[in-house]
Amino acid sequence: MDTIENAMSVPIDMQPTLSSGGPARRAWLDLLQGIRSWRVWWLLGIGDIRQRYRRSRIGQFWITLSIAIFVVAIGVVYSTLFKQPIKDYLPYLATTYVVWVLIAGIVNDSTSAFTQAEGFLRQQALPKTTFILRVLVRNGVSFAHNLVVLPFIFLVFGVAPSWTWFAALFGLVLIAVAGFLGGLVCAILSTRFRDLPQIIQNFTQVAFFVSPVTWQVELLDEPMRYWVNLNPFAAFLRVVSEPLLGRLPDFTTYASAILTIIILCAVALPLFVRFRQRIVYWL
């Protein structure tokens, strides 16, 4: 706890810096200060995980275990329903589901990013973006734990290592950028409208079924595959899962992901500039 408090101590010149200039300049400085305060959001994110699984013998790996059970159980059933060989379907399901847990976790946790940090925001002049980065750290570490499932699945079903795994790192960068921008939008709006988190959680559940998590795009007819490309969740899912399975996503998938980031940037930045100072009053 002392380490977190020391990391969260605000430099003497930060308060006048964050409160000087126009709204756009203050928002930009908030972003820069938030990135520079990496010790704060790193320790907060790690602290959230430790607190959530306090006094648990295997901690975060409870989620890893539950993911493994889900993948095996659903994989056996759905491979029969879809008439897919289990040696092909189970690695696909394991990969897509692990990536989906990361995406859905960022979206859902972002809705409480500022309300969860009410005590900090009311007492210290911390950058607001710190708490969005906190969400990314928390879910990124959980994703790293959940990746433990994949080597076992790949080994059992003969999925060989591939150079395309490096492309998955680029996909994770795209998810992180989109997660930050989308998380900023969700956090601001959810702080102002307290019914919105439930709506977003329900929307995420619907997105799970219309995204290629438990089903493969190749099973769809050609006209329907076009509509999958319009689903931003599907694009971010595929830019990580497909390289892990040894194949590169097509140009349309990357274009959809990058276009989504541009749209999120066009929404998130003006929203943050206008309402950044009101966040504390909404808590």
Short mmCIF file of C-alpha atoms in Angstrom, two decimals:
data_model
loop_
_atom_site.label_atom_id
_atom_site.label_comp_id
_atom_site.label_asym_id
_atom_site.label_seq_id
_atom_site.Cartn_x
_atom_site.Cartn_y
_atom_site.Cartn_z
CA MET A 1 0.00 0.00 0.00
CA ASP A 2 2.86 2.38 0.78
CA THR A 3 4.33 1.65 -2.63
CA ILE A 4 1.08 2.62 -4.34
CA GLU A 5 0.77 5.79 -2.29
CA ASN A 6 4.34 6.78 -3.14
CA ALA A 7 3.75 6.14 -6.82
CA MET A 8 0.56 8.19 -6.71
CA SER A 9 2.22 11.21 -5.14
CA VAL A 10 1.69 14.09 -7.57
CA PRO A 11 4.70 16.18 -8.57
CA ILE A 12 4.59 19.74 -7.34
CA ASP A 13 4.17 21.18 -10.80
CA MET A 14 1.47 18.76 -11.97
CA GLN A 15 -1.54 20.49 -10.43
CA PRO A 16 -0.95 23.87 -12.08
CA THR A 17 -0.02 22.10 -15.29
CA LEU A 18 -3.27 20.15 -15.47
CA SER A 19 -5.34 23.21 -14.58
CA SER A 20 -3.72 25.70 -16.96
CA GLY A 21 -4.68 26.54 -20.54
CA GLY A 22 -7.85 25.75 -22.44
CA PRO A 23 -9.86 22.50 -22.28
CA ALA A 24 -8.05 20.97 -25.25
CA ARG A 25 -4.62 21.68 -23.79
CA ARG A 26 -5.63 20.35 -20.37
CA ALA A 27 -6.99 17.17 -21.95
CA TRP A 28 -3.80 16.68 -23.92
CA LEU A 29 -1.68 17.23 -20.80
CA ASP A 30 -3.90 14.79 -18.94
CA LEU A 31 -3.10 12.14 -21.55
CA LEU A 32 0.63 12.83 -21.42
CA GLN A 33 0.74 12.86 -17.63
CA GLY A 34 -1.30 9.69 -17.53
CA ILE A 35 1.16 7.85 -19.78
CA ARG A 36 4.12 9.17 -17.80
CA SER A 37 2.57 8.00 -14.53
CA TRP A 38 2.98 4.38 -15.58
CA ARG A 39 3.91 3.27 -12.06
CA VAL A 40 0.50 4.41 -10.81
CA TRP A 41 -1.69 2.56 -13.31
CA TRP A 42 0.57 -0.48 -13.24
CA LEU A 43 0.41 -0.81 -9.45
CA LEU A 44 -3.32 -0.08 -9.39
CA GLY A 45 -4.01 -2.73 -12.04
CA ILE A 46 -1.89 -5.35 -10.27
CA GLY A 47 -3.46 -4.35 -6.95
CA ASP A 48 -6.96 -4.91 -8.37
CA ILE A 49 -6.08 -8.47 -9.33
CA ARG A 50 -4.51 -9.22 -5.97
CA GLN A 51 -7.49 -7.76 -4.13
CA ARG A 52 -9.99 -9.70 -6.22
CA TYR A 53 -8.31 -13.04 -5.45
CA ARG A 54 -7.12 -12.25 -1.96
CA ARG A 55 -6.62 -15.38 0.19
CA SER A 56 -7.30 -17.61 -2.80
CA ARG A 57 -4.78 -20.41 -3.22
CA ILE A 58 -4.53 -20.25 -7.01
CA GLY A 59 -5.75 -16.66 -7.44
CA GLN A 60 -6.28 -15.46 -11.01
CA PHE A 61 -5.83 -18.98 -12.31
CA TRP A 62 -9.39 -19.74 -11.18
CA ILE A 63 -10.49 -17.86 -14.29
CA THR A 64 -7.91 -19.75 -16.34
CA LEU A 65 -9.30 -23.02 -15.00
CA SER A 66 -12.88 -21.99 -15.74
CA ILE A 67 -11.89 -21.01 -19.30
CA ALA A 68 -10.24 -24.40 -19.81
CA ILE A 69 -13.38 -26.21 -18.59
CA PHE A 70 -15.62 -24.02 -20.78
CA VAL A 71 -13.49 -24.60 -23.88
CA VAL A 72 -13.37 -28.36 -23.47
CA ALA A 73 -17.08 -28.72 -22.65
CA ILE A 74 -18.38 -26.37 -25.34
CA GLY A 75 -15.78 -27.56 -27.83
CA VAL A 76 -16.94 -31.17 -27.62
CA VAL A 77 -20.61 -30.21 -27.99
CA TYR A 78 -20.27 -27.54 -30.69
CA SER A 79 -17.85 -29.56 -32.81
CA THR A 80 -20.61 -32.15 -33.06
CA LEU A 81 -23.31 -29.56 -33.81
CA PHE A 82 -21.22 -27.82 -36.47
CA LYS A 83 -19.91 -31.17 -37.77
CA GLN A 84 -16.33 -29.95 -37.39
CA PRO A 85 -13.34 -32.16 -36.52
CA ILE A 86 -12.58 -31.60 -32.86
CA LYS A 87 -8.85 -31.33 -33.61
CA ASP A 88 -9.61 -28.21 -35.68
CA TYR A 89 -12.48 -26.75 -33.72
CA LEU A 90 -11.14 -26.95 -30.16
CA PRO A 91 -7.93 -24.93 -30.85
CA TYR A 92 -10.08 -22.37 -32.68
CA LEU A 93 -12.54 -22.05 -29.79
CA ALA A 94 -9.78 -21.86 -27.18
CA THR A 95 -7.98 -19.08 -29.06
CA THR A 96 -11.02 -16.98 -29.89
CA TYR A 97 -12.52 -17.31 -26.43
CA VAL A 98 -9.32 -16.24 -24.65
CA VAL A 99 -9.11 -13.17 -26.89
CA TRP A 100 -12.82 -12.46 -26.42
CA VAL A 101 -12.44 -12.48 -22.61
CA LEU A 102 -9.80 -9.76 -23.02
CA ILE A 103 -11.99 -7.59 -25.28
CA ALA A 104 -15.16 -8.00 -23.21
CA GLY A 105 -13.25 -7.42 -19.98
CA ILE A 106 -11.90 -4.08 -21.21
CA VAL A 107 -15.33 -2.94 -22.38
CA ASN A 108 -17.18 -3.95 -19.21
CA ASP A 109 -14.52 -2.78 -16.73
CA SER A 110 -14.27 0.60 -18.44
CA THR A 111 -17.82 1.44 -17.39
CA SER A 112 -16.69 1.64 -13.76
CA ALA A 113 -13.22 3.09 -14.35
CA PHE A 114 -14.01 6.51 -12.84
CA THR A 115 -16.64 5.50 -10.30
CA GLN A 116 -14.25 2.88 -8.91
CA ALA A 117 -11.59 5.59 -8.58
CA GLU A 118 -13.88 8.09 -6.83
CA GLY A 119 -11.72 8.23 -3.70
CA PHE A 120 -8.59 9.01 -5.71
CA LEU A 121 -10.20 11.56 -8.02
CA ARG A 122 -11.78 13.52 -5.16
CA GLN A 123 -8.55 13.78 -3.19
CA GLN A 124 -5.73 14.14 -5.73
CA ALA A 125 -5.18 15.89 -9.05
CA LEU A 126 -4.44 12.66 -10.88
CA PRO A 127 -4.81 12.43 -14.67
CA LYS A 128 -8.15 10.89 -15.56
CA THR A 129 -6.52 8.73 -18.23
CA THR A 130 -4.60 6.93 -15.48
CA PHE A 131 -7.70 4.96 -14.59
CA ILE A 132 -8.39 3.90 -18.18
CA LEU A 133 -4.83 2.60 -18.37
CA ARG A 134 -5.49 0.83 -15.07
CA VAL A 135 -8.29 -1.12 -16.77
CA LEU A 136 -5.95 -2.09 -19.62
CA VAL A 137 -3.32 -3.36 -17.18
CA ARG A 138 -5.85 -5.36 -15.18
CA ASN A 139 -7.24 -7.09 -18.24
CA GLY A 140 -3.85 -7.44 -19.92
CA VAL A 141 -2.44 -9.34 -16.94
CA SER A 142 -5.55 -11.53 -16.83
CA PHE A 143 -5.09 -12.22 -20.55
CA ALA A 144 -1.49 -13.28 -19.91
CA HIS A 145 -2.72 -15.73 -17.27
CA ASN A 146 -5.40 -17.11 -19.58
CA LEU A 147 -2.88 -17.69 -22.38
CA VAL A 148 -1.59 -20.61 -20.32
CA VAL A 149 -4.53 -22.62 -21.70
CA LEU A 150 -3.38 -22.35 -25.32
CA PRO A 151 -0.02 -24.21 -25.21
CA PHE A 152 -1.74 -27.28 -23.75
CA ILE A 153 -4.50 -27.19 -26.36
CA PHE A 154 -2.02 -26.62 -29.19
CA LEU A 155 0.22 -29.42 -27.97
CA VAL A 156 -2.62 -31.95 -27.68
CA PHE A 157 -4.11 -31.15 -31.09
CA GLY A 158 -0.88 -30.60 -32.98
CA VAL A 159 -0.97 -26.86 -33.67
CA ALA A 160 2.62 -26.06 -34.65
CA PRO A 161 4.38 -22.78 -33.78
CA SER A 162 4.30 -20.25 -36.59
CA TRP A 163 5.92 -16.94 -37.48
CA THR A 164 2.41 -15.49 -37.66
CA TRP A 165 2.42 -15.38 -33.86
CA PHE A 166 4.40 -12.15 -34.18
CA ALA A 167 1.45 -10.66 -36.08
CA ALA A 168 -0.70 -11.39 -33.02
CA LEU A 169 1.41 -8.86 -31.09
CA PHE A 170 0.38 -6.17 -33.57
CA GLY A 171 -3.22 -7.27 -33.09
CA LEU A 172 -2.85 -6.85 -29.34
CA VAL A 173 -1.56 -3.31 -29.91
CA LEU A 174 -4.67 -2.55 -31.97
CA ILE A 175 -6.88 -3.92 -29.19
CA ALA A 176 -5.02 -1.84 -26.59
CA VAL A 177 -5.42 1.38 -28.61
CA ALA A 178 -9.08 0.71 -29.34
CA GLY A 179 -9.61 -0.37 -25.72
CA PHE A 180 -8.17 2.89 -24.44
CA LEU A 181 -10.27 5.07 -26.73
CA GLY A 182 -13.45 3.01 -26.36
CA GLY A 183 -12.85 2.69 -22.63
CA LEU A 184 -12.58 6.46 -22.33
CA VAL A 185 -15.96 6.86 -24.05
CA CYS A 186 -17.61 4.17 -21.92
CA ALA A 187 -16.11 5.53 -18.69
CA ILE A 188 -17.24 9.12 -19.30
CA LEU A 189 -20.76 8.23 -20.40
CA SER A 190 -21.20 5.60 -17.68
CA THR A 191 -20.15 8.10 -15.02
CA ARG A 192 -22.78 10.52 -16.25
CA PHE A 193 -25.53 7.98 -16.95
CA ARG A 194 -25.51 5.27 -14.27
CA ASP A 195 -27.87 2.93 -16.17
CA LEU A 196 -25.44 2.69 -19.05
CA PRO A 197 -23.12 0.01 -17.55
CA GLN A 198 -25.96 -2.52 -17.53
CA ILE A 199 -26.82 -1.63 -21.13
CA ILE A 200 -23.19 -2.04 -22.19
CA GLN A 201 -22.90 -5.40 -20.43
CA ASN A 202 -26.03 -6.65 -22.20
CA PHE A 203 -24.70 -5.32 -25.50
CA THR A 204 -21.42 -7.18 -24.93
CA GLN A 205 -23.32 -10.41 -24.35
CA VAL A 206 -25.16 -9.95 -27.64
CA ALA A 207 -21.87 -9.13 -29.39
CA PHE A 208 -20.49 -12.46 -28.16
CA PHE A 209 -23.10 -14.40 -30.13
CA VAL A 210 -22.83 -12.35 -33.34
CA SER A 211 -19.02 -12.47 -33.36
CA PRO A 212 -17.03 -15.50 -34.57
CA VAL A 213 -16.13 -16.79 -31.12
CA THR A 214 -17.95 -20.12 -31.01
CA TRP A 215 -18.53 -20.34 -34.77
CA GLN A 216 -16.21 -19.96 -37.74
CA VAL A 217 -16.64 -17.42 -40.51
CA GLU A 218 -15.91 -20.12 -43.11
CA LEU A 219 -19.21 -21.83 -42.19
CA LEU A 220 -21.20 -18.84 -43.45
CA ASP A 221 -22.34 -18.27 -47.00
CA GLU A 222 -20.37 -15.71 -48.96
CA PRO A 223 -22.94 -12.86 -48.66
CA MET A 224 -23.06 -13.29 -44.86
CA ARG A 225 -19.27 -13.10 -44.55
CA TYR A 226 -19.48 -9.50 -45.72
CA TRP A 227 -21.59 -8.56 -42.72
CA VAL A 228 -19.10 -10.14 -40.34
CA ASN A 229 -16.47 -7.74 -41.64
CA LEU A 230 -18.69 -4.85 -40.51
CA ASN A 231 -18.59 -6.13 -36.93
CA PRO A 232 -15.73 -4.30 -35.14
CA PHE A 233 -15.65 -6.94 -32.39
CA ALA A 234 -15.04 -9.61 -35.03
CA ALA A 235 -12.20 -7.60 -36.55
CA PHE A 236 -10.34 -7.16 -33.26
CA LEU A 237 -11.00 -10.78 -32.39
CA ARG A 238 -9.51 -12.03 -35.64
CA VAL A 239 -6.39 -9.83 -35.69
CA VAL A 240 -5.13 -11.79 -32.67
CA SER A 241 -6.79 -15.21 -32.89
CA GLU A 242 -6.01 -15.97 -36.54
CA PRO A 243 -2.25 -15.31 -36.27
CA LEU A 244 -2.16 -17.55 -33.19
CA LEU A 245 -3.73 -20.30 -35.31
CA GLY A 246 -1.08 -19.91 -38.00
CA ARG A 247 -2.79 -17.72 -40.59
CA LEU A 248 -2.84 -14.02 -41.31
CA PRO A 249 -6.12 -12.06 -41.35
CA ASP A 250 -7.06 -10.54 -44.67
CA PHE A 251 -6.70 -6.87 -45.52
CA THR A 252 -10.39 -6.20 -44.85
CA THR A 253 -10.04 -7.33 -41.24
CA TYR A 254 -7.13 -5.00 -40.56
CA ALA A 255 -8.85 -2.17 -42.41
CA SER A 256 -11.99 -2.64 -40.29
CA ALA A 257 -9.96 -2.58 -37.06
CA ILE A 258 -8.02 0.55 -38.04
CA LEU A 259 -11.17 2.31 -39.25
CA THR A 260 -12.83 1.53 -35.91
CA ILE A 261 -9.86 3.09 -34.09
CA ILE A 262 -10.14 6.23 -36.21
CA ILE A 263 -13.86 6.52 -35.44
CA LEU A 264 -13.26 5.94 -31.72
CA CYS A 265 -10.56 8.61 -31.77
CA ALA A 266 -12.93 11.07 -33.44
CA VAL A 267 -15.49 10.41 -30.68
CA ALA A 268 -13.32 9.94 -27.60
CA LEU A 269 -11.02 12.94 -27.85
CA PRO A 270 -13.70 15.65 -28.30
CA LEU A 271 -15.77 13.98 -25.57
CA PHE A 272 -12.82 13.97 -23.20
CA VAL A 273 -11.92 17.58 -24.00
CA ARG A 274 -15.46 18.78 -23.26
CA PHE A 275 -16.33 16.73 -20.19
CA ARG A 276 -13.00 15.97 -18.50
CA GLN A 277 -13.48 18.59 -15.80
CA ARG A 278 -17.05 17.48 -15.05
CA ILE A 279 -16.15 13.88 -14.24
CA VAL A 280 -15.41 14.61 -10.58
CA TYR A 281 -18.76 16.37 -10.14
CA TRP A 282 -20.61 13.36 -11.58
CA LEU A 283 -19.14 10.96 -9.01
#
